[in-house]
Amino acid sequence: MSRQQQINGSFLFATNNVGGMQLGDLQNETINETKWNTLKFPENCKIIKKAVCGAEFVVICNEKNEIYYFGNFGTSDHFWNQIIIENNLKNNLKNLYANYSNLIIQLNNDNITIFKNDETSQTLNFENCGIKFIFTGPLSKQFIIVDDKNKIYEASDSLKEIDTSEIDNYNSNTIKCIGCASQAYLLVTSENKIYGYGSSTFGELGNLQPNLDKFQYMSTPFEKESEIIDVKGGYYHFVVLLKSGIVYAIGYNSLGAANVYNQNNVTQFTKLTHPLFENEFINRIYCSSRGTVLITNSNNAYFIGEVVYALTGYECEDNNDRINNSMIDNGIESYKVNGNTIQKVKLSDEYNDVLAGGWHYIIYNNSNLNKSKSLQYFENKLSNLIKEQYYNDISITLF
C-alpha cells in the first residue's frame, strides 16, 4: 500500500452537511460549514499510510495498520473512532478502499473484507484467482473487481460477473481504468474507447439503453483526440481527463459539476471549461456527489458545484465577482457563474492533493506527488510487470 504522509498530522476539511453527515465535535470546536476547517488526527496517527472517503465518512490507516474513521460510519458520530480489526487482518492488510457506505479491505492473499455502516462485516474470497484491480467511488453503491483472469465483477453482498463480450479486442491489457458513479460505470480501454454499464438516471451514460448485464460501447468526441488518462464518478455524473489536460463531463448538472454555464443535465460528453482554468493544464480530477475538482500543474485546485456552493455560494454575486479569505498561500478565490460556484484554492507543499467524499472534501499532503519522475516511472513499471506476469506472491511496499 503506497504511503500518503500527512506532514503536520492534519487535513483541511470542508463539508456542506448534506445527506445526513453528522460530524460531531472537532477538538472541542464545532465544525464550521461555511469555511475550511483543520481536522487533526489521533495522537498515534501522525503518519498516514492511506486515507479514503465514503459518502459521509473519512477513514485513515496509520503505520501500524490501525484504522480510524470520522463521520457517519458505524454507530458513533464523534470525532475519531477506531475500527477494531483482528490481527490476521491487520498483519495482512494490502490496501483500503471505500464506497458509499462500506470500508473495503484488501488482504495480501487478495481476499476482501467489507466493513459495513451497520458494523457488520463480510468476506469475498479471491485467494484462488487473485485480484488485478479494484475500482470504486465515494457515491458508488457497489464496487468493481477485476481478477487475474480478466473477469469483471460488480461486488456488494455478492459477486455478479459483468459480460465483456462487446468490448473490442478484450485481453489482459485492455482495462486502463473504471469510473464508478452511484449505479453506473465507465470503463476505459487501452484503445481509448469508453464502455458503459449500469443504469443512467440523469444522462450519465449518454444515449445508452440501461443494461445491467454487459458493458456497451459509447461514442465520444475525444476517442481520437487525445489519450484518456482517468475517469471519475460522482453521484450521477462522470468526469474524464485527457492526456492533453482537457476535461470532458457528462450527467447530472444541478450545481454545474458537468457544465458551469447552466444547470441542465449533460447527456453527451462536453468540455468542462471556464476562463478561470481554460489556459491551465489539468493533471488530476475528483468527484463528490454533485461536485467536480480539477487540479492543475500550477498547483491550483478548482472546486466546482456542491460543498463549495455551501461554503461561499450564497456570498458571491454573479458575473465572476470575487471574495478572498486567508488560507493556503494566496488564499481562496470564489466565483459565481450563472448560479454555479467555483472555488479556487492554491495548494502548497504542506497541503498538495485532494480527497473527495460524497459531501465533503479533504486537502492533504500526498507524499507520492513529491517523488521524482524517475522513481514514479520505476514503481509504475514494476507494478505493471507484477500484474501482467501474475506474480501473486509479490507485493510492493513503498517507504
mmCIF file of C-alpha atoms in Angstrom:
data_model
loop_
_atom_site.group_PDB
_atom_site.id
_atom_site.type_symbol
_atom_site.label_atom_id
_atom_site.label_comp_id
_atom_site.label_asym_id
_atom_site.label_seq_id
_atom_site.Cartn_x
_atom_site.Cartn_y
_atom_site.Cartn_z
ATOM 1 C CA MET A 1 0.000 0.000 0.000
ATOM 2 C CA SER A 2 1.656 3.214 -1.128
ATOM 3 C CA ARG A 3 2.211 5.702 1.638
ATOM 4 C CA GLN A 4 0.482 9.038 1.779
ATOM 5 C CA GLN A 5 2.147 11.020 4.560
ATOM 6 C CA GLN A 6 0.424 13.815 6.401
ATOM 7 C CA ILE A 7 3.324 16.095 7.308
ATOM 8 C CA ASN A 8 1.607 18.027 10.082
ATOM 9 C CA GLY A 9 -0.865 15.367 11.169
ATOM 10 C CA SER A 10 -3.951 17.104 9.856
ATOM 11 C CA PHE A 11 -6.340 17.591 6.947
ATOM 12 C CA LEU A 12 -8.066 20.693 5.706
ATOM 13 C CA PHE A 13 -11.710 19.689 5.698
ATOM 14 C CA ALA A 14 -14.913 21.126 4.214
ATOM 15 C CA THR A 15 -18.476 19.806 4.231
ATOM 16 C CA ASN A 16 -21.920 21.082 3.327
ATOM 17 C CA ASN A 17 -23.513 18.524 5.700
ATOM 18 C CA VAL A 18 -25.969 17.336 3.050
ATOM 19 C CA GLY A 19 -27.206 13.772 3.206
ATOM 20 C CA GLY A 20 -27.146 13.429 6.990
ATOM 21 C CA MET A 21 -23.390 13.649 7.523
ATOM 22 C CA GLN A 22 -23.009 14.061 11.257
ATOM 23 C CA LEU A 23 -19.518 15.202 12.081
ATOM 24 C CA GLY A 24 -19.768 15.704 15.796
ATOM 25 C CA ASP A 25 -17.065 17.656 17.582
ATOM 26 C CA LEU A 26 -13.764 18.883 16.162
ATOM 27 C CA GLN A 27 -11.311 19.049 19.081
ATOM 28 C CA ASN A 28 -13.996 20.737 21.214
ATOM 29 C CA GLU A 29 -14.794 23.129 18.385
ATOM 30 C CA THR A 30 -17.900 22.693 16.225
ATOM 31 C CA ILE A 31 -17.181 22.292 12.525
ATOM 32 C CA ASN A 32 -17.965 25.444 10.595
ATOM 33 C CA GLU A 33 -19.909 24.604 7.457
ATOM 34 C CA THR A 34 -19.047 27.944 5.833
ATOM 35 C CA LYS A 35 -15.261 27.526 5.687
ATOM 36 C CA TRP A 36 -12.384 25.051 5.507
ATOM 37 C CA ASN A 37 -11.569 23.511 8.897
ATOM 38 C CA THR A 38 -8.376 21.928 10.237
ATOM 39 C CA LEU A 39 -9.045 18.301 11.110
ATOM 40 C CA LYS A 40 -6.339 16.880 13.380
ATOM 41 C CA PHE A 41 -5.505 13.192 13.543
ATOM 42 C CA PRO A 42 -5.422 10.985 16.642
ATOM 43 C CA GLU A 43 -2.137 11.184 18.542
ATOM 44 C CA ASN A 44 -0.853 7.864 17.185
ATOM 45 C CA CYS A 45 -1.642 8.793 13.568
ATOM 46 C CA LYS A 46 0.976 11.391 12.737
ATOM 47 C CA ILE A 47 1.927 9.483 9.596
ATOM 48 C CA ILE A 48 -0.874 8.077 7.494
ATOM 49 C CA LYS A 49 -0.368 5.210 5.068
ATOM 50 C CA LYS A 50 -3.763 5.589 3.425
ATOM 51 C CA ALA A 51 -6.837 7.782 3.645
ATOM 52 C CA VAL A 52 -10.148 7.125 1.860
ATOM 53 C CA CYS A 53 -13.580 8.760 1.761
ATOM 54 C CA GLY A 54 -17.061 7.302 1.502
ATOM 55 C CA ALA A 55 -20.280 9.229 1.116
ATOM 56 C CA GLU A 56 -20.353 10.566 4.669
ATOM 57 C CA PHE A 57 -17.132 9.423 6.323
ATOM 58 C CA VAL A 58 -13.334 9.548 6.270
ATOM 59 C CA VAL A 59 -11.101 6.561 7.102
ATOM 60 C CA ILE A 60 -7.363 6.719 7.840
ATOM 61 C CA CYS A 61 -4.808 3.956 8.405
ATOM 62 C CA ASN A 62 -1.559 4.538 10.304
ATOM 63 C CA GLU A 63 1.813 2.767 10.107
ATOM 64 C CA LYS A 64 0.638 0.030 12.477
ATOM 65 C CA ASN A 65 -2.374 -0.686 10.251
ATOM 66 C CA GLU A 66 -4.673 0.753 12.888
ATOM 67 C CA ILE A 67 -7.819 2.136 11.275
ATOM 68 C CA TYR A 68 -9.838 5.157 12.415
ATOM 69 C CA TYR A 69 -12.982 6.712 10.984
ATOM 70 C CA PHE A 70 -14.642 10.095 11.286
ATOM 71 C CA GLY A 71 -18.191 10.936 10.245
ATOM 72 C CA ASN A 72 -21.334 8.911 9.674
ATOM 73 C CA PHE A 73 -19.969 5.360 9.803
ATOM 74 C CA GLY A 74 -20.932 2.785 12.405
ATOM 75 C CA THR A 75 -22.970 3.747 15.447
ATOM 76 C CA SER A 76 -20.873 6.712 16.629
ATOM 77 C CA ASP A 77 -20.565 10.153 15.070
ATOM 78 C CA HIS A 78 -17.990 11.541 17.494
ATOM 79 C CA PHE A 79 -14.563 12.784 16.483
ATOM 80 C CA TRP A 80 -12.199 9.859 15.664
ATOM 81 C CA ASN A 81 -13.253 6.277 16.388
ATOM 82 C CA GLN A 82 -11.081 3.209 15.939
ATOM 83 C CA ILE A 83 -12.288 0.216 13.936
ATOM 84 C CA ILE A 84 -11.052 -2.835 15.820
ATOM 85 C CA ILE A 85 -9.881 -5.464 13.352
ATOM 86 C CA GLU A 86 -8.453 -8.906 14.007
ATOM 87 C CA ASN A 87 -4.677 -9.354 13.997
ATOM 88 C CA ASN A 88 -4.725 -11.513 10.874
ATOM 89 C CA LEU A 89 -6.392 -8.657 9.004
ATOM 90 C CA LYS A 90 -4.078 -6.057 10.482
ATOM 91 C CA ASN A 91 -0.946 -8.062 9.659
ATOM 92 C CA ASN A 92 -2.032 -8.833 6.100
ATOM 93 C CA LEU A 93 -3.604 -5.539 5.082
ATOM 94 C CA LYS A 94 -2.732 -4.719 1.475
ATOM 95 C CA ASN A 95 -4.960 -1.772 0.595
ATOM 96 C CA LEU A 96 -8.037 0.222 1.609
ATOM 97 C CA TYR A 97 -10.965 1.437 -0.470
ATOM 98 C CA ALA A 98 -14.345 2.969 0.332
ATOM 99 C CA ASN A 99 -17.650 3.306 -1.447
ATOM 100 C CA TYR A 100 -20.974 4.841 -0.421
ATOM 101 C CA SER A 101 -21.341 3.121 2.950
ATOM 102 C CA ASN A 102 -18.592 0.483 3.147
ATOM 103 C CA LEU A 103 -14.902 0.243 4.017
ATOM 104 C CA ILE A 104 -13.216 -2.329 1.782
ATOM 105 C CA ILE A 105 -10.014 -4.018 2.987
ATOM 106 C CA GLN A 106 -7.915 -5.981 0.501
ATOM 107 C CA LEU A 107 -5.588 -8.529 2.101
ATOM 108 C CA ASN A 108 -2.238 -9.834 0.853
ATOM 109 C CA ASN A 109 -3.908 -13.081 -0.255
ATOM 110 C CA ASP A 110 -6.444 -10.972 -2.214
ATOM 111 C CA ASN A 111 -9.375 -11.902 -0.032
ATOM 112 C CA ILE A 112 -11.582 -8.892 0.680
ATOM 113 C CA THR A 113 -13.220 -7.959 3.957
ATOM 114 C CA ILE A 114 -16.066 -5.440 3.770
ATOM 115 C CA PHE A 115 -16.893 -3.421 6.889
ATOM 116 C CA LYS A 116 -20.417 -2.045 6.583
ATOM 117 C CA ASN A 117 -22.063 1.026 8.015
ATOM 118 C CA ASP A 118 -24.198 -1.153 10.316
ATOM 119 C CA GLU A 119 -20.961 -2.544 11.891
ATOM 120 C CA THR A 120 -21.319 -5.973 10.284
ATOM 121 C CA SER A 121 -18.632 -7.438 8.025
ATOM 122 C CA GLN A 122 -18.389 -9.811 5.092
ATOM 123 C CA THR A 123 -15.592 -11.659 3.256
ATOM 124 C CA LEU A 124 -15.207 -12.154 -0.505
ATOM 125 C CA ASN A 125 -12.765 -14.903 -1.451
ATOM 126 C CA PHE A 126 -10.358 -14.286 -4.338
ATOM 127 C CA GLU A 127 -7.488 -16.350 -2.979
ATOM 128 C CA ASN A 128 -7.605 -18.844 -5.853
ATOM 129 C CA CYS A 129 -7.670 -16.369 -8.750
ATOM 130 C CA GLY A 130 -6.121 -13.149 -7.469
ATOM 131 C CA ILE A 131 -7.178 -9.535 -7.952
ATOM 132 C CA LYS A 132 -5.723 -7.292 -10.621
ATOM 133 C CA PHE A 133 -7.735 -4.109 -9.938
ATOM 134 C CA ILE A 134 -10.352 -2.716 -7.579
ATOM 135 C CA PHE A 135 -12.312 0.350 -8.660
ATOM 136 C CA THR A 136 -14.786 2.278 -6.563
ATOM 137 C CA GLY A 137 -16.080 5.768 -5.828
ATOM 138 C CA PRO A 138 -17.430 7.656 -2.797
ATOM 139 C CA LEU A 139 -21.011 7.526 -4.133
ATOM 140 C CA SER A 140 -20.880 4.067 -5.703
ATOM 141 C CA LYS A 141 -23.375 1.647 -4.167
ATOM 142 C CA GLN A 142 -21.246 -1.294 -5.347
ATOM 143 C CA PHE A 143 -17.605 -1.594 -6.417
ATOM 144 C CA ILE A 144 -15.770 -3.264 -9.292
ATOM 145 C CA ILE A 145 -13.241 -6.123 -9.069
ATOM 146 C CA VAL A 146 -11.100 -7.300 -11.989
ATOM 147 C CA ASP A 147 -9.474 -10.663 -11.298
ATOM 148 C CA ASP A 148 -6.271 -12.096 -12.786
ATOM 149 C CA LYS A 149 -8.305 -13.902 -15.456
ATOM 150 C CA ASN A 150 -9.660 -10.509 -16.515
ATOM 151 C CA LYS A 151 -13.175 -11.271 -15.361
ATOM 152 C CA ILE A 152 -15.046 -8.201 -14.129
ATOM 153 C CA TYR A 153 -17.358 -8.403 -11.125
ATOM 154 C CA GLU A 154 -19.803 -5.956 -9.607
ATOM 155 C CA ALA A 155 -19.443 -6.546 -5.877
ATOM 156 C CA SER A 156 -21.674 -5.809 -2.909
ATOM 157 C CA ASP A 157 -23.195 -8.538 -0.737
ATOM 158 C CA SER A 158 -22.467 -10.932 -3.570
ATOM 159 C CA LEU A 159 -20.460 -11.056 -6.807
ATOM 160 C CA LYS A 160 -22.031 -10.555 -10.221
ATOM 161 C CA GLU A 161 -19.893 -11.143 -13.309
ATOM 162 C CA ILE A 162 -20.355 -8.467 -15.989
ATOM 163 C CA ASP A 163 -20.439 -9.515 -19.643
ATOM 164 C CA THR A 164 -17.459 -8.103 -21.598
ATOM 165 C CA SER A 165 -18.337 -9.667 -24.975
ATOM 166 C CA GLU A 166 -18.959 -6.288 -26.651
ATOM 167 C CA ILE A 167 -15.579 -4.839 -25.663
ATOM 168 C CA ASP A 168 -13.317 -4.802 -28.726
ATOM 169 C CA ASN A 169 -10.163 -6.936 -28.555
ATOM 170 C CA TYR A 170 -10.728 -7.751 -24.912
ATOM 171 C CA ASN A 171 -7.473 -9.025 -23.410
ATOM 172 C CA SER A 172 -5.307 -8.763 -20.319
ATOM 173 C CA ASN A 173 -4.070 -5.272 -21.211
ATOM 174 C CA THR A 174 -7.429 -3.777 -22.154
ATOM 175 C CA ILE A 175 -8.608 -2.116 -18.941
ATOM 176 C CA LYS A 176 -6.968 1.226 -18.122
ATOM 177 C CA CYS A 177 -9.427 2.459 -15.509
ATOM 178 C CA ILE A 178 -13.089 2.329 -14.484
ATOM 179 C CA GLY A 179 -15.077 5.249 -13.103
ATOM 180 C CA CYS A 180 -17.818 4.439 -10.598
ATOM 181 C CA ALA A 181 -20.928 6.558 -10.041
ATOM 182 C CA SER A 182 -23.951 5.581 -7.959
ATOM 183 C CA GLN A 183 -25.237 2.795 -10.204
ATOM 184 C CA ALA A 184 -23.328 3.363 -13.439
ATOM 185 C CA TYR A 185 -19.772 2.664 -14.588
ATOM 186 C CA LEU A 186 -17.478 3.827 -17.394
ATOM 187 C CA LEU A 187 -14.666 1.509 -18.497
ATOM 188 C CA VAL A 188 -11.694 2.914 -20.438
ATOM 189 C CA THR A 189 -9.686 0.569 -22.673
ATOM 190 C CA SER A 190 -6.142 0.776 -23.993
ATOM 191 C CA GLU A 191 -7.670 1.532 -27.414
ATOM 192 C CA ASN A 192 -9.004 4.803 -25.928
ATOM 193 C CA LYS A 193 -12.604 3.655 -26.081
ATOM 194 C CA ILE A 194 -15.231 4.024 -23.367
ATOM 195 C CA TYR A 195 -17.816 1.382 -22.469
ATOM 196 C CA GLY A 196 -20.762 1.993 -20.154
ATOM 197 C CA TYR A 197 -22.613 -0.326 -17.791
ATOM 198 C CA GLY A 198 -25.491 0.096 -15.359
ATOM 199 C CA SER A 199 -28.476 2.423 -15.130
ATOM 200 C CA SER A 200 -28.487 6.034 -16.352
ATOM 201 C CA THR A 201 -30.582 8.309 -14.149
ATOM 202 C CA PHE A 202 -29.620 11.776 -15.418
ATOM 203 C CA GLY A 203 -27.894 11.013 -18.713
ATOM 204 C CA GLU A 204 -24.582 9.870 -17.222
ATOM 205 C CA LEU A 205 -24.437 7.015 -19.760
ATOM 206 C CA GLY A 206 -25.411 9.241 -22.666
ATOM 207 C CA ASN A 207 -27.724 7.589 -25.152
ATOM 208 C CA LEU A 208 -27.052 4.040 -23.975
ATOM 209 C CA GLN A 209 -30.040 1.952 -23.045
ATOM 210 C CA PRO A 210 -29.818 0.777 -19.406
ATOM 211 C CA ASN A 211 -28.121 -2.602 -19.284
ATOM 212 C CA LEU A 212 -27.427 -4.485 -16.073
ATOM 213 C CA ASP A 213 -25.666 -7.371 -17.815
ATOM 214 C CA LYS A 214 -22.837 -6.075 -20.031
ATOM 215 C CA PHE A 215 -20.616 -3.162 -20.984
ATOM 216 C CA GLN A 216 -21.698 -1.278 -24.108
ATOM 217 C CA TYR A 217 -19.653 0.961 -26.382
ATOM 218 C CA MET A 218 -20.126 4.740 -26.012
ATOM 219 C CA SER A 219 -19.121 7.055 -28.840
ATOM 220 C CA THR A 220 -17.099 10.047 -27.591
ATOM 221 C CA PRO A 221 -15.785 13.204 -29.300
ATOM 222 C CA PHE A 222 -12.310 12.648 -27.853
ATOM 223 C CA GLU A 223 -11.659 8.999 -28.768
ATOM 224 C CA LYS A 224 -9.213 10.092 -31.492
ATOM 225 C CA GLU A 225 -8.366 13.467 -29.924
ATOM 226 C CA SER A 226 -6.135 12.523 -27.001
ATOM 227 C CA GLU A 227 -5.363 9.601 -24.705
ATOM 228 C CA ILE A 228 -7.737 9.117 -21.770
ATOM 229 C CA ILE A 229 -5.800 9.288 -18.504
ATOM 230 C CA ASP A 230 -8.534 8.955 -15.875
ATOM 231 C CA VAL A 231 -12.276 8.867 -15.260
ATOM 232 C CA LYS A 232 -14.078 9.635 -12.004
ATOM 233 C CA GLY A 233 -17.734 9.366 -10.995
ATOM 234 C CA GLY A 234 -19.921 11.465 -8.701
ATOM 235 C CA TYR A 235 -23.458 10.534 -7.729
ATOM 236 C CA TYR A 236 -24.837 10.797 -11.274
ATOM 237 C CA HIS A 237 -22.064 12.388 -13.345
ATOM 238 C CA PHE A 238 -18.683 11.409 -14.793
ATOM 239 C CA VAL A 239 -15.569 13.441 -15.495
ATOM 240 C CA VAL A 240 -12.906 12.284 -17.998
ATOM 241 C CA LEU A 241 -9.321 13.587 -18.069
ATOM 242 C CA LEU A 242 -7.302 13.524 -21.294
ATOM 243 C CA LYS A 243 -3.515 13.479 -21.639
ATOM 244 C CA SER A 244 -3.812 16.890 -23.282
ATOM 245 C CA GLY A 245 -5.046 18.331 -19.971
ATOM 246 C CA ILE A 246 -8.580 18.788 -21.314
ATOM 247 C CA VAL A 247 -11.569 17.548 -19.295
ATOM 248 C CA TYR A 248 -14.934 16.285 -20.534
ATOM 249 C CA ALA A 249 -18.012 15.655 -18.392
ATOM 250 C CA ILE A 250 -21.447 14.066 -18.677
ATOM 251 C CA GLY A 251 -24.504 13.614 -16.460
ATOM 252 C CA TYR A 252 -26.208 15.388 -13.571
ATOM 253 C CA ASN A 253 -25.574 19.125 -13.552
ATOM 254 C CA SER A 254 -27.823 20.808 -10.979
ATOM 255 C CA LEU A 255 -24.813 22.685 -9.486
ATOM 256 C CA GLY A 256 -22.558 22.921 -12.529
ATOM 257 C CA ALA A 257 -20.384 19.844 -11.950
ATOM 258 C CA ALA A 258 -20.589 18.892 -15.646
ATOM 259 C CA ASN A 259 -21.104 22.342 -17.210
ATOM 260 C CA VAL A 260 -20.515 25.524 -15.205
ATOM 261 C CA TYR A 261 -22.592 27.697 -17.541
ATOM 262 C CA ASN A 262 -26.032 26.269 -16.683
ATOM 263 C CA GLN A 263 -27.854 23.679 -14.563
ATOM 264 C CA ASN A 264 -29.125 21.485 -17.406
ATOM 265 C CA ASN A 265 -28.153 17.823 -17.351
ATOM 266 C CA VAL A 266 -25.425 16.938 -19.855
ATOM 267 C CA THR A 267 -26.335 13.883 -21.942
ATOM 268 C CA GLN A 268 -23.327 13.996 -24.293
ATOM 269 C CA PHE A 269 -19.672 14.358 -23.344
ATOM 270 C CA THR A 270 -18.960 18.105 -23.198
ATOM 271 C CA LYS A 271 -15.762 20.013 -22.443
ATOM 272 C CA LEU A 272 -15.703 21.221 -18.856
ATOM 273 C CA THR A 273 -14.106 24.626 -19.195
ATOM 274 C CA HIS A 274 -14.165 28.216 -17.957
ATOM 275 C CA PRO A 275 -11.826 31.222 -18.403
ATOM 276 C CA LEU A 276 -10.611 30.650 -14.836
ATOM 277 C CA PHE A 277 -8.805 27.448 -15.789
ATOM 278 C CA GLU A 278 -9.016 27.066 -19.577
ATOM 279 C CA ASN A 279 -5.344 28.082 -20.002
ATOM 280 C CA GLU A 280 -4.081 25.771 -17.252
ATOM 281 C CA PHE A 281 -3.022 22.143 -17.716
ATOM 282 C CA ILE A 282 -5.261 19.846 -15.656
ATOM 283 C CA ASN A 283 -3.488 16.754 -14.319
ATOM 284 C CA ARG A 284 -5.884 15.316 -11.715
ATOM 285 C CA ILE A 285 -9.665 15.043 -11.327
ATOM 286 C CA TYR A 286 -12.009 14.066 -8.481
ATOM 287 C CA CYS A 287 -15.783 13.968 -7.951
ATOM 288 C CA SER A 288 -18.072 14.465 -4.987
ATOM 289 C CA SER A 289 -21.838 13.974 -5.150
ATOM 290 C CA ARG A 290 -22.717 16.970 -7.346
ATOM 291 C CA GLY A 291 -19.250 18.461 -7.451
ATOM 292 C CA THR A 292 -16.057 18.233 -9.501
ATOM 293 C CA VAL A 293 -12.440 19.009 -8.587
ATOM 294 C CA LEU A 294 -9.785 19.937 -11.156
ATOM 295 C CA ILE A 295 -6.117 20.195 -10.148
ATOM 296 C CA THR A 296 -3.598 21.852 -12.448
ATOM 297 C CA ASN A 297 0.164 21.840 -12.991
ATOM 298 C CA SER A 298 0.207 25.262 -11.335
ATOM 299 C CA ASN A 299 -0.991 23.652 -8.058
ATOM 300 C CA ASN A 300 -4.367 25.303 -8.313
ATOM 301 C CA ALA A 301 -7.390 23.278 -7.229
ATOM 302 C CA TYR A 302 -10.727 24.301 -8.739
ATOM 303 C CA PHE A 303 -13.751 23.074 -6.766
ATOM 304 C CA ILE A 304 -16.974 23.251 -8.795
ATOM 305 C CA GLY A 305 -20.513 22.779 -7.527
ATOM 306 C CA GLU A 306 -21.518 21.068 -4.311
ATOM 307 C CA VAL A 307 -19.725 21.636 -0.991
ATOM 308 C CA VAL A 308 -18.091 24.910 -2.093
ATOM 309 C CA TYR A 309 -21.542 26.155 -3.080
ATOM 310 C CA ALA A 310 -22.482 25.849 0.566
ATOM 311 C CA LEU A 311 -19.182 27.434 1.650
ATOM 312 C CA THR A 312 -19.311 30.545 -0.477
ATOM 313 C CA GLY A 313 -22.112 30.308 -2.987
ATOM 314 C CA TYR A 314 -24.506 32.473 -1.047
ATOM 315 C CA GLU A 315 -21.925 35.235 -0.568
ATOM 316 C CA CYS A 316 -20.842 35.676 -4.199
ATOM 317 C CA GLU A 317 -22.715 37.744 -6.674
ATOM 318 C CA ASP A 318 -22.827 36.554 -10.245
ATOM 319 C CA ASN A 319 -20.583 37.795 -13.068
ATOM 320 C CA ASN A 320 -17.447 36.309 -11.502
ATOM 321 C CA ASP A 321 -17.305 38.660 -8.522
ATOM 322 C CA ARG A 322 -14.506 37.619 -6.206
ATOM 323 C CA ILE A 323 -14.074 37.331 -2.450
ATOM 324 C CA ASN A 324 -10.832 36.484 -0.659
ATOM 325 C CA ASN A 325 -10.195 34.618 2.568
ATOM 326 C CA SER A 326 -6.795 33.972 4.105
ATOM 327 C CA MET A 327 -5.756 30.319 3.832
ATOM 328 C CA ILE A 328 -3.035 28.423 1.979
ATOM 329 C CA ASP A 329 -0.540 30.718 0.280
ATOM 330 C CA ASN A 330 -2.523 33.253 -1.728
ATOM 331 C CA GLY A 331 -5.872 32.406 -0.166
ATOM 332 C CA ILE A 332 -9.176 31.241 -1.614
ATOM 333 C CA GLU A 333 -10.963 32.846 -4.537
ATOM 334 C CA SER A 334 -14.673 32.214 -5.026
ATOM 335 C CA TYR A 335 -16.688 32.882 -8.168
ATOM 336 C CA LYS A 336 -20.323 32.638 -9.184
ATOM 337 C CA VAL A 337 -21.058 31.637 -12.783
ATOM 338 C CA ASN A 338 -24.697 31.552 -13.893
ATOM 339 C CA GLY A 339 -25.725 30.493 -10.409
ATOM 340 C CA ASN A 340 -22.957 27.890 -10.052
ATOM 341 C CA THR A 341 -19.976 28.257 -7.737
ATOM 342 C CA ILE A 342 -16.270 27.772 -8.476
ATOM 343 C CA GLN A 343 -13.731 28.000 -5.672
ATOM 344 C CA LYS A 344 -10.025 28.300 -6.466
ATOM 345 C CA VAL A 345 -7.616 27.096 -3.776
ATOM 346 C CA LYS A 346 -3.866 27.483 -4.092
ATOM 347 C CA LEU A 347 -2.276 24.214 -2.955
ATOM 348 C CA SER A 348 1.075 24.192 -1.163
ATOM 349 C CA ASP A 349 3.893 21.841 -0.177
ATOM 350 C CA GLU A 350 2.037 21.255 3.089
ATOM 351 C CA TYR A 351 -1.330 20.509 1.510
ATOM 352 C CA ASN A 352 -0.849 19.315 -2.071
ATOM 353 C CA ASP A 353 -3.733 16.996 -3.004
ATOM 354 C CA VAL A 354 -7.458 16.401 -2.563
ATOM 355 C CA LEU A 355 -9.718 13.557 -1.406
ATOM 356 C CA ALA A 356 -13.377 13.781 -2.398
ATOM 357 C CA GLY A 357 -16.186 12.223 -0.375
ATOM 358 C CA GLY A 358 -19.887 12.368 -1.072
ATOM 359 C CA TRP A 359 -20.500 15.713 0.596
ATOM 360 C CA HIS A 360 -17.065 16.691 1.815
ATOM 361 C CA TYR A 361 -13.554 17.455 0.589
ATOM 362 C CA ILE A 362 -10.191 16.948 2.233
ATOM 363 C CA ILE A 363 -6.979 18.755 1.288
ATOM 364 C CA TYR A 364 -3.955 16.799 2.490
ATOM 365 C CA ASN A 365 -0.294 16.043 1.869
ATOM 366 C CA ASN A 366 0.237 13.208 -0.613
ATOM 367 C CA SER A 367 3.925 12.324 -0.400
ATOM 368 C CA ASN A 368 3.684 10.333 -3.642
ATOM 369 C CA LEU A 369 3.410 13.620 -5.526
ATOM 370 C CA ASN A 370 6.810 14.664 -4.170
ATOM 371 C CA LYS A 371 8.635 11.698 -5.696
ATOM 372 C CA SER A 372 10.911 12.193 -8.657
ATOM 373 C CA LYS A 373 9.545 11.279 -12.078
ATOM 374 C CA SER A 374 12.182 8.576 -12.448
ATOM 375 C CA LEU A 375 11.136 6.908 -9.174
ATOM 376 C CA GLN A 376 7.458 7.095 -10.147
ATOM 377 C CA TYR A 377 8.295 5.586 -13.539
ATOM 378 C CA PHE A 378 10.213 2.706 -11.904
ATOM 379 C CA GLU A 379 7.403 1.987 -9.424
ATOM 380 C CA ASN A 380 4.735 2.040 -12.140
ATOM 381 C CA LYS A 381 6.729 -0.241 -14.436
ATOM 382 C CA LEU A 382 7.418 -2.698 -11.609
ATOM 383 C CA SER A 383 3.769 -2.709 -10.544
ATOM 384 C CA ASN A 384 2.610 -3.334 -14.108
ATOM 385 C CA LEU A 385 5.153 -6.148 -14.537
ATOM 386 C CA ILE A 386 3.855 -7.889 -11.432
ATOM 387 C CA LYS A 387 0.236 -7.570 -12.628
ATOM 388 C CA GLU A 388 0.989 -8.725 -16.175
ATOM 389 C CA GLN A 389 3.071 -11.728 -15.107
ATOM 390 C CA TYR A 390 0.637 -12.742 -12.338
ATOM 391 C CA TYR A 391 3.261 -12.728 -9.600
ATOM 392 C CA ASN A 392 0.635 -13.012 -6.887
ATOM 393 C CA ASP A 393 3.194 -13.779 -4.187
ATOM 394 C CA ILE A 394 4.878 -10.392 -4.657
ATOM 395 C CA SER A 395 3.691 -7.114 -3.219
ATOM 396 C CA ILE A 396 5.289 -3.681 -3.251
ATOM 397 C CA THR A 397 5.652 -1.629 -0.098
ATOM 398 C CA LEU A 398 6.787 1.949 -0.631
ATOM 399 C CA PHE A 399 8.518 3.928 2.087
#
